[in-house]
Coordinates of N, CA and C in Angstrom, one line a residue:
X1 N 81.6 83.4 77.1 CA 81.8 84.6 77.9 C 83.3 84.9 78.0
X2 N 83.6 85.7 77.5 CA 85.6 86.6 77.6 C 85.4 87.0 78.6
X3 N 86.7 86.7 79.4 CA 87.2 87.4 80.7 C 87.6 88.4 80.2
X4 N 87.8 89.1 81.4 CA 88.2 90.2 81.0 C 89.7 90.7 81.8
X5 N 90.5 90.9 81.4 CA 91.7 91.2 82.0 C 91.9 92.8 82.3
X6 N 92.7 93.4 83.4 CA 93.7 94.5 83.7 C 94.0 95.1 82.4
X7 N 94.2 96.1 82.1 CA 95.4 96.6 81.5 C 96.4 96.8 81.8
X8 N 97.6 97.1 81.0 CA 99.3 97.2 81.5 C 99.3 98.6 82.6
X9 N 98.2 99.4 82.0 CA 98.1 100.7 82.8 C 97.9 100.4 84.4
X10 N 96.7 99.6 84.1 CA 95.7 99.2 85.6 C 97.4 98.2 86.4
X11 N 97.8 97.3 85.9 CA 98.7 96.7 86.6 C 99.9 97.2 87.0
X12 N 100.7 98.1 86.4 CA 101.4 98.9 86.5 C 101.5 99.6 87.5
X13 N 100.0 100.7 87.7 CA 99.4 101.5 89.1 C 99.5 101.0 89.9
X14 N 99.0 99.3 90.1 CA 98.7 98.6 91.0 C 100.5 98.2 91.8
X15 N 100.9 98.1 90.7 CA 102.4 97.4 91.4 C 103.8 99.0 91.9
X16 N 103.1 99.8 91.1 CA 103.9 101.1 91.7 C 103.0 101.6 93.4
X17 N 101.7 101.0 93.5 CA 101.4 101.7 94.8 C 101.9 100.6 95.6
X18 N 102.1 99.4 95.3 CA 102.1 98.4 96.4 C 103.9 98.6 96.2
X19 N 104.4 98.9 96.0 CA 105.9 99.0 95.8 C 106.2 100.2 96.9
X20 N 105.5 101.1 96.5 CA 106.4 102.7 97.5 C 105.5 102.0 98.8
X21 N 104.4 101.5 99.0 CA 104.0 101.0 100.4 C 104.6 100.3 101.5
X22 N 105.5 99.5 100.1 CA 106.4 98.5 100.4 C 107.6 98.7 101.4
X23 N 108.4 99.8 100.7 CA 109.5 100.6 100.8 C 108.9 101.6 102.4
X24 N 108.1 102.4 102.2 CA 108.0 103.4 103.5 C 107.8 102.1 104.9
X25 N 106.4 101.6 104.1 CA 106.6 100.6 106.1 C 106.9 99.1 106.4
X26 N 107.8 98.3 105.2 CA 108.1 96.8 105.6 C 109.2 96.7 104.6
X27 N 110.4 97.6 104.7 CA 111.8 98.1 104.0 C 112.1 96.4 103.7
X28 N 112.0 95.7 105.1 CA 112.8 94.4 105.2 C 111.9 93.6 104.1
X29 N 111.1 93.8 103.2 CA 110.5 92.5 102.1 C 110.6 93.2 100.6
X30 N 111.3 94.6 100.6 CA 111.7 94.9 99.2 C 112.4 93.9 98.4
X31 N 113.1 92.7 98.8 CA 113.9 92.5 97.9 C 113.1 91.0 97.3
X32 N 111.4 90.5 97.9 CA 110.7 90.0 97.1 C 109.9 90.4 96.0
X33 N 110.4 91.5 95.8 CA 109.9 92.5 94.4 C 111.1 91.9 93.3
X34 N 112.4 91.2 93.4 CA 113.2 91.2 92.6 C 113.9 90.0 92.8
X35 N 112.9 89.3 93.4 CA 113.0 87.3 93.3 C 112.4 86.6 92.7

């Protein structure tokens, strides 16, 4: 049976919504996006 994985698209979306979420209400943990 193949798993099946995300696309670049699907993960992409995913990390650009949790990113501006990131930014508007918990400013103070943006900088574990770039650790």
């Amino acid at each position: 049976m193949a798993t099946s994985y995300p696309g670049a698209v699907q993960v992409g979306s995913y990390f650009v919504v949790q990113y501006y979420q990131v930014l508007q209400q918990q400013l103070e943990l943006v900088h574990r996006f770039y650790s």
